[in-house]
Every structure is written in structure tokens, then in C-alpha cells.
């Protein structure tokens, strides 16, 4: 059962009460951080999940379904970089991939017990930003091809296409 601003909630009544009490403060940012380098043995390692302030009191062992999407996006897209680099024969020493999303749960409860959610919270995910930081000696053009492919052809990201999405590539020369 989720803890929202220190309150355990499980019923619609409880959840709506907390959402009304805290209003816009329930909107927050999730970050899922993925890391892979030459010492990593498994490209599908679990990413580190950072919760918004409203949900910080939940146990790190509990990963709620709406959080799993950020974790899945980070590990699925992040693991594409070493796979694609190996396929193209491109030097890739490390990749740090962050899936960062603004989340507002009020959309799910709009119209229940008198709650009116902000219009942009209709689907609960307001935005998604993806940032890949790669360390490589490869030419920028090669790394941009890998980045573009990872963002445009990823299984999990494909399921998130309805969320306004931006991405960036940061290159650190090895």
C-alpha cells in the first residue's frame, strides 16, 4: 500500500483525500538511473529508482506498477547502447542512462469523490526526458546513430510514445 506524504493510502477515499490535501505538491519527478561499463557482467541490471517527494517514505523494496515503467525504460533503452555499439564495432566504455518523468497521479482519480485533476495529468505521466551519457573514443556521428536508434526503436519506449518525450546525448571522450 503506497505511502503518500507520510500517509498510508489504499482506498479511493484515502487517496483522493491526500491528493486534495496536497494539491499540486503531489506532482513530482521520477528518475531511473541505469549504468553499464566494461566491468559490468549483466546489461540488464536493475536501475536505481528515485521517487518524487510525495512518495519518498515508501520502502525501496516496493516498486509500484507506475514506477516499473520508469525502471523498464531505463534498463531497456540503456542496455541498447552496449548492444548496438558492439554490433557496429563502436568503442563504448560506459553508458549512464536516465529516464526522468514528471508524474501526477491525480489523473487516475479525476472525477472520483469530487477530485478535479489538472488537464495535463489526464494520463498521469506529464513528460518524459531521456539522457544518455556515453564514454567513448568513437566519432560523435557514430554515437549519435546509436543514440537515435536506441531512442527510436526501443520496445519499452515504443509503449510510451503518447507521453511528450525529449532526449539528449552527452558524450565524454575516452
PDB file of C-alpha atoms in Angstrom:
ATOM      1  CA  UNK A   1       0.000   0.000   0.000  1.00  0.00           C
ATOM      2  CA  UNK A   2       1.547   3.335  -1.017  1.00  0.00           C
ATOM      3  CA  UNK A   3       2.579   5.996   1.448  1.00  0.00           C
ATOM      4  CA  UNK A   4       1.860   9.498   0.133  1.00  0.00           C
ATOM      5  CA  UNK A   5       3.337  12.362   2.166  1.00  0.00           C
ATOM      6  CA  UNK A   6       3.616  10.031   5.150  1.00  0.00           C
ATOM      7  CA  UNK A   7       0.035   8.756   4.941  1.00  0.00           C
ATOM      8  CA  UNK A   8      -0.726   5.150   4.090  1.00  0.00           C
ATOM      9  CA  UNK A   9      -3.449   5.047   1.426  1.00  0.00           C
ATOM     10  CA  UNK A  10      -5.332   2.116  -0.054  1.00  0.00           C
ATOM     11  CA  UNK A  11      -8.893   3.180  -0.794  1.00  0.00           C
ATOM     12  CA  UNK A  12     -10.141   5.734  -3.308  1.00  0.00           C
ATOM     13  CA  UNK A  13     -11.425   7.813  -0.395  1.00  0.00           C
ATOM     14  CA  UNK A  14      -7.981   7.804   1.309  1.00  0.00           C
ATOM     15  CA  UNK A  15      -6.124   8.551  -1.906  1.00  0.00           C
ATOM     16  CA  UNK A  16      -8.430  11.354  -3.030  1.00  0.00           C
ATOM     17  CA  UNK A  17      -8.286  12.884   0.444  1.00  0.00           C
ATOM     18  CA  UNK A  18      -4.475  13.029   0.299  1.00  0.00           C
ATOM     19  CA  UNK A  19      -4.499  14.323  -3.292  1.00  0.00           C
ATOM     20  CA  UNK A  20      -6.930  17.114  -2.375  1.00  0.00           C
ATOM     21  CA  UNK A  21      -4.977  17.998   0.771  1.00  0.00           C
ATOM     22  CA  UNK A  22      -1.626  18.306  -1.040  1.00  0.00           C
ATOM     23  CA  UNK A  23      -2.825  19.544  -4.449  1.00  0.00           C
ATOM     24  CA  UNK A  24      -0.030  20.395  -6.887  1.00  0.00           C
ATOM     25  CA  UNK A  25       2.611  19.119  -4.444  1.00  0.00           C
ATOM     26  CA  UNK A  26       1.743  15.535  -5.446  1.00  0.00           C
ATOM     27  CA  UNK A  27       3.189  16.206  -8.916  1.00  0.00           C
ATOM     28  CA  UNK A  28       6.814  15.152  -8.889  1.00  0.00           C
ATOM     29  CA  UNK A  29       9.703  13.715 -10.812  1.00  0.00           C
ATOM     30  CA  UNK A  30      10.783  10.106 -11.026  1.00  0.00           C
ATOM     31  CA  UNK A  31      14.296   9.203 -12.141  1.00  0.00           C
ATOM     32  CA  UNK A  32      15.539   5.752 -13.029  1.00  0.00           C
ATOM     33  CA  UNK A  33      19.324   5.585 -13.427  1.00  0.00           C
ATOM     34  CA  UNK A  34      20.999   2.815 -15.403  1.00  0.00           C
ATOM     35  CA  UNK A  35      24.765   2.268 -15.577  1.00  0.00           C
ATOM     36  CA  UNK A  36      26.821  -0.124 -17.684  1.00  0.00           C
ATOM     37  CA  UNK A  37      30.571  -0.265 -18.200  1.00  0.00           C
ATOM     38  CA  UNK A  38      33.247  -2.780 -19.192  1.00  0.00           C
ATOM     39  CA  UNK A  39      33.296  -4.248 -15.676  1.00  0.00           C
ATOM     40  CA  UNK A  40      29.526  -4.875 -15.708  1.00  0.00           C
ATOM     41  CA  UNK A  41      28.591  -8.501 -16.106  1.00  0.00           C
ATOM     42  CA  UNK A  42      24.886  -8.094 -16.847  1.00  0.00           C
ATOM     43  CA  UNK A  43      23.478  -5.399 -19.141  1.00  0.00           C
ATOM     44  CA  UNK A  44      20.037  -5.890 -17.576  1.00  0.00           C
ATOM     45  CA  UNK A  45      20.915  -4.777 -14.060  1.00  0.00           C
ATOM     46  CA  UNK A  46      18.198  -3.086 -12.051  1.00  0.00           C
ATOM     47  CA  UNK A  47      18.373   0.686 -12.293  1.00  0.00           C
ATOM     48  CA  UNK A  48      18.363   2.954  -9.258  1.00  0.00           C
ATOM     49  CA  UNK A  49      14.910   4.478  -8.793  1.00  0.00           C
ATOM     50  CA  UNK A  50      14.486   7.948  -7.288  1.00  0.00           C
ATOM     51  CA  UNK A  51      10.978   8.849  -6.185  1.00  0.00           C
ATOM     52  CA  UNK A  52       9.260  12.224  -6.035  1.00  0.00           C
ATOM     53  CA  UNK A  53       8.971  13.865  -2.600  1.00  0.00           C
ATOM     54  CA  UNK A  54       5.358  12.762  -2.177  1.00  0.00           C
ATOM     55  CA  UNK A  55       6.375   9.083  -2.299  1.00  0.00           C
ATOM     56  CA  UNK A  56       9.789   9.164  -0.595  1.00  0.00           C
ATOM     57  CA  UNK A  57       8.575   7.332   2.525  1.00  0.00           C
ATOM     58  CA  UNK A  58       7.872   4.084   0.646  1.00  0.00           C
ATOM     59  CA  UNK A  59      10.186   1.125   1.074  1.00  0.00           C
ATOM     60  CA  UNK A  60      12.865   0.854  -1.642  1.00  0.00           C
ATOM     61  CA  UNK A  61      11.956  -2.842  -1.873  1.00  0.00           C
ATOM     62  CA  UNK A  62       8.462  -1.958  -3.103  1.00  0.00           C
ATOM     63  CA  UNK A  63       8.364  -0.920  -6.755  1.00  0.00           C
ATOM     64  CA  UNK A  64       4.833   0.063  -7.688  1.00  0.00           C
ATOM     65  CA  UNK A  65       3.456  -0.657 -11.184  1.00  0.00           C
ATOM     66  CA  UNK A  66       3.521   3.003 -12.218  1.00  0.00           C
ATOM     67  CA  UNK A  67       7.196   3.126 -11.151  1.00  0.00           C
ATOM     68  CA  UNK A  68       8.119  -0.009 -13.040  1.00  0.00           C
ATOM     69  CA  UNK A  69       7.634   1.836 -16.303  1.00  0.00           C
ATOM     70  CA  UNK A  70      10.486   4.245 -15.476  1.00  0.00           C
ATOM     71  CA  UNK A  71      12.741   1.393 -14.388  1.00  0.00           C
ATOM     72  CA  UNK A  72      11.867  -0.622 -17.506  1.00  0.00           C
ATOM     73  CA  UNK A  73      12.519   2.364 -19.784  1.00  0.00           C
ATOM     74  CA  UNK A  74      15.927   2.988 -18.208  1.00  0.00           C
ATOM     75  CA  UNK A  75      17.191  -0.599 -18.348  1.00  0.00           C
ATOM     76  CA  UNK A  76      15.676  -1.453 -21.727  1.00  0.00           C
ATOM     77  CA  UNK A  77      16.905   1.665 -23.530  1.00  0.00           C
ATOM     78  CA  UNK A  78      20.160   1.840 -21.554  1.00  0.00           C
ATOM     79  CA  UNK A  79      21.074  -1.742 -22.398  1.00  0.00           C
ATOM     80  CA  UNK A  80      20.600  -0.978 -26.099  1.00  0.00           C
ATOM     81  CA  UNK A  81      23.727   1.232 -26.139  1.00  0.00           C
ATOM     82  CA  UNK A  82      26.292  -1.528 -25.420  1.00  0.00           C
ATOM     83  CA  UNK A  83      24.385  -3.962 -27.646  1.00  0.00           C
ATOM     84  CA  UNK A  84      24.238  -1.542 -30.593  1.00  0.00           C
ATOM     85  CA  UNK A  85      27.831  -0.372 -30.068  1.00  0.00           C
ATOM     86  CA  UNK A  86      29.093  -3.966 -30.117  1.00  0.00           C
ATOM     87  CA  UNK A  87      27.050  -4.683 -33.249  1.00  0.00           C
ATOM     88  CA  UNK A  88      28.505  -1.633 -35.024  1.00  0.00           C
ATOM     89  CA  UNK A  89      32.068  -2.219 -33.777  1.00  0.00           C
ATOM     90  CA  UNK A  90      31.997   1.088 -31.888  1.00  0.00           C
ATOM     91  CA  UNK A  91      34.098   1.616 -28.751  1.00  0.00           C
ATOM     92  CA  UNK A  92      31.800   2.177 -25.774  1.00  0.00           C
ATOM     93  CA  UNK A  93      33.447   2.281 -22.375  1.00  0.00           C
ATOM     94  CA  UNK A  94      30.343   3.170 -20.386  1.00  0.00           C
ATOM     95  CA  UNK A  95      26.803   4.419 -20.600  1.00  0.00           C
ATOM     96  CA  UNK A  96      24.711   6.136 -17.974  1.00  0.00           C
ATOM     97  CA  UNK A  97      21.083   6.362 -18.994  1.00  0.00           C
ATOM     98  CA  UNK A  98      18.467   8.291 -17.067  1.00  0.00           C
ATOM     99  CA  UNK A  99      14.728   8.126 -17.666  1.00  0.00           C
ATOM    100  CA  UNK A 100      13.190  11.114 -15.927  1.00  0.00           C
ATOM    101  CA  UNK A 101       9.479  11.714 -15.864  1.00  0.00           C
ATOM    102  CA  UNK A 102       7.040  14.120 -14.333  1.00  0.00           C
ATOM    103  CA  UNK A 103       4.258  12.113 -12.718  1.00  0.00           C
ATOM    104  CA  UNK A 104       0.912  13.358 -11.412  1.00  0.00           C
ATOM    105  CA  UNK A 105      -1.360  10.619 -10.041  1.00  0.00           C
ATOM    106  CA  UNK A 106      -4.426  12.862  -9.885  1.00  0.00           C
ATOM    107  CA  UNK A 107      -5.418  11.917 -13.437  1.00  0.00           C
ATOM    108  CA  UNK A 108      -6.315   8.388 -12.369  1.00  0.00           C
ATOM    109  CA  UNK A 109      -8.702   9.693  -9.707  1.00  0.00           C
ATOM    110  CA  UNK A 110     -10.242  12.569 -11.675  1.00  0.00           C
ATOM    111  CA  UNK A 111     -13.986  12.724 -11.068  1.00  0.00           C
ATOM    112  CA  UNK A 112     -13.916  10.468  -8.015  1.00  0.00           C
ATOM    113  CA  UNK A 113     -15.066  11.917  -4.680  1.00  0.00           C
ATOM    114  CA  UNK A 114     -15.083  15.416  -6.162  1.00  0.00           C
ATOM    115  CA  UNK A 115     -11.458  15.475  -7.334  1.00  0.00           C
ATOM    116  CA  UNK A 116     -10.701  17.526 -10.431  1.00  0.00           C
ATOM    117  CA  UNK A 117      -7.273  16.740 -11.865  1.00  0.00           C
ATOM    118  CA  UNK A 118      -5.252  19.187 -13.951  1.00  0.00           C
ATOM    119  CA  UNK A 119      -5.906  18.643 -17.644  1.00  0.00           C
ATOM    120  CA  UNK A 120      -2.273  17.692 -18.395  1.00  0.00           C
ATOM    121  CA  UNK A 121      -2.405  14.984 -15.706  1.00  0.00           C
ATOM    122  CA  UNK A 122      -5.053  13.054 -17.660  1.00  0.00           C
ATOM    123  CA  UNK A 123      -2.755  10.054 -18.197  1.00  0.00           C
ATOM    124  CA  UNK A 124      -0.660  10.630 -15.037  1.00  0.00           C
ATOM    125  CA  UNK A 125       2.604  10.996 -16.996  1.00  0.00           C
ATOM    126  CA  UNK A 126       3.140  14.642 -17.881  1.00  0.00           C
ATOM    127  CA  UNK A 127       6.513  14.301 -19.601  1.00  0.00           C
ATOM    128  CA  UNK A 128       9.467  12.002 -20.125  1.00  0.00           C
ATOM    129  CA  UNK A 129      13.085  13.066 -20.666  1.00  0.00           C
ATOM    130  CA  UNK A 130      15.815  10.607 -21.579  1.00  0.00           C
ATOM    131  CA  UNK A 131      19.518  11.359 -21.136  1.00  0.00           C
ATOM    132  CA  UNK A 132      22.326   9.078 -22.231  1.00  0.00           C
ATOM    133  CA  UNK A 133      25.860   9.885 -21.154  1.00  0.00           C
ATOM    134  CA  UNK A 134      28.384   7.751 -23.009  1.00  0.00           C
ATOM    135  CA  UNK A 135      32.130   7.472 -22.623  1.00  0.00           C
ATOM    136  CA  UNK A 136      33.756   6.537 -25.911  1.00  0.00           C
ATOM    137  CA  UNK A 137      36.609   7.317 -28.274  1.00  0.00           C
ATOM    138  CA  UNK A 138      34.277   6.858 -31.261  1.00  0.00           C
ATOM    139  CA  UNK A 139      33.316   9.730 -33.562  1.00  0.00           C
ATOM    140  CA  UNK A 140      30.293  11.749 -32.488  1.00  0.00           C
ATOM    141  CA  UNK A 141      28.383  10.713 -35.634  1.00  0.00           C
ATOM    142  CA  UNK A 142      28.680   7.021 -34.719  1.00  0.00           C
ATOM    143  CA  UNK A 143      27.456   7.668 -31.185  1.00  0.00           C
ATOM    144  CA  UNK A 144      24.574   9.804 -32.428  1.00  0.00           C
ATOM    145  CA  UNK A 145      23.455   6.930 -34.700  1.00  0.00           C
ATOM    146  CA  UNK A 146      23.444   4.575 -31.721  1.00  0.00           C
ATOM    147  CA  UNK A 147      21.547   7.123 -29.600  1.00  0.00           C
ATOM    148  CA  UNK A 148      18.967   7.790 -32.308  1.00  0.00           C
ATOM    149  CA  UNK A 149      18.414   4.069 -32.832  1.00  0.00           C
ATOM    150  CA  UNK A 150      18.131   3.332 -29.095  1.00  0.00           C
ATOM    151  CA  UNK A 151      15.525   6.063 -28.634  1.00  0.00           C
ATOM    152  CA  UNK A 152      13.510   5.413 -31.792  1.00  0.00           C
ATOM    153  CA  UNK A 153      13.425   1.595 -31.857  1.00  0.00           C
ATOM    154  CA  UNK A 154      13.209   0.548 -28.223  1.00  0.00           C
ATOM    155  CA  UNK A 155      10.476  -1.865 -27.088  1.00  0.00           C
ATOM    156  CA  UNK A 156       9.604  -0.097 -23.831  1.00  0.00           C
ATOM    157  CA  UNK A 157       9.946   3.427 -25.204  1.00  0.00           C
ATOM    158  CA  UNK A 158       7.636   2.406 -28.032  1.00  0.00           C
ATOM    159  CA  UNK A 159       4.924   1.788 -25.456  1.00  0.00           C
ATOM    160  CA  UNK A 160       5.421   5.298 -24.071  1.00  0.00           C
ATOM    161  CA  UNK A 161       5.095   7.237 -27.347  1.00  0.00           C
ATOM    162  CA  UNK A 162       1.957   9.029 -26.142  1.00  0.00           C
ATOM    163  CA  UNK A 163       3.914  10.871 -23.444  1.00  0.00           C
ATOM    164  CA  UNK A 164       5.621  14.094 -24.539  1.00  0.00           C
ATOM    165  CA  UNK A 165       9.261  12.975 -24.801  1.00  0.00           C
ATOM    166  CA  UNK A 166      12.632  14.658 -25.228  1.00  0.00           C
ATOM    167  CA  UNK A 167      16.117  13.181 -25.245  1.00  0.00           C
ATOM    168  CA  UNK A 168      19.733  14.233 -25.180  1.00  0.00           C
ATOM    169  CA  UNK A 169      23.115  12.636 -25.729  1.00  0.00           C
ATOM    170  CA  UNK A 170      26.136  13.673 -23.677  1.00  0.00           C
ATOM    171  CA  UNK A 171      29.487  12.417 -24.912  1.00  0.00           C
ATOM    172  CA  UNK A 172      32.586  12.128 -22.742  1.00  0.00           C
ATOM    173  CA  UNK A 173      35.684  11.408 -24.791  1.00  0.00           C
ATOM    174  CA  UNK A 174      37.657   8.431 -23.554  1.00  0.00           C
TER     175      UNK A 174
END
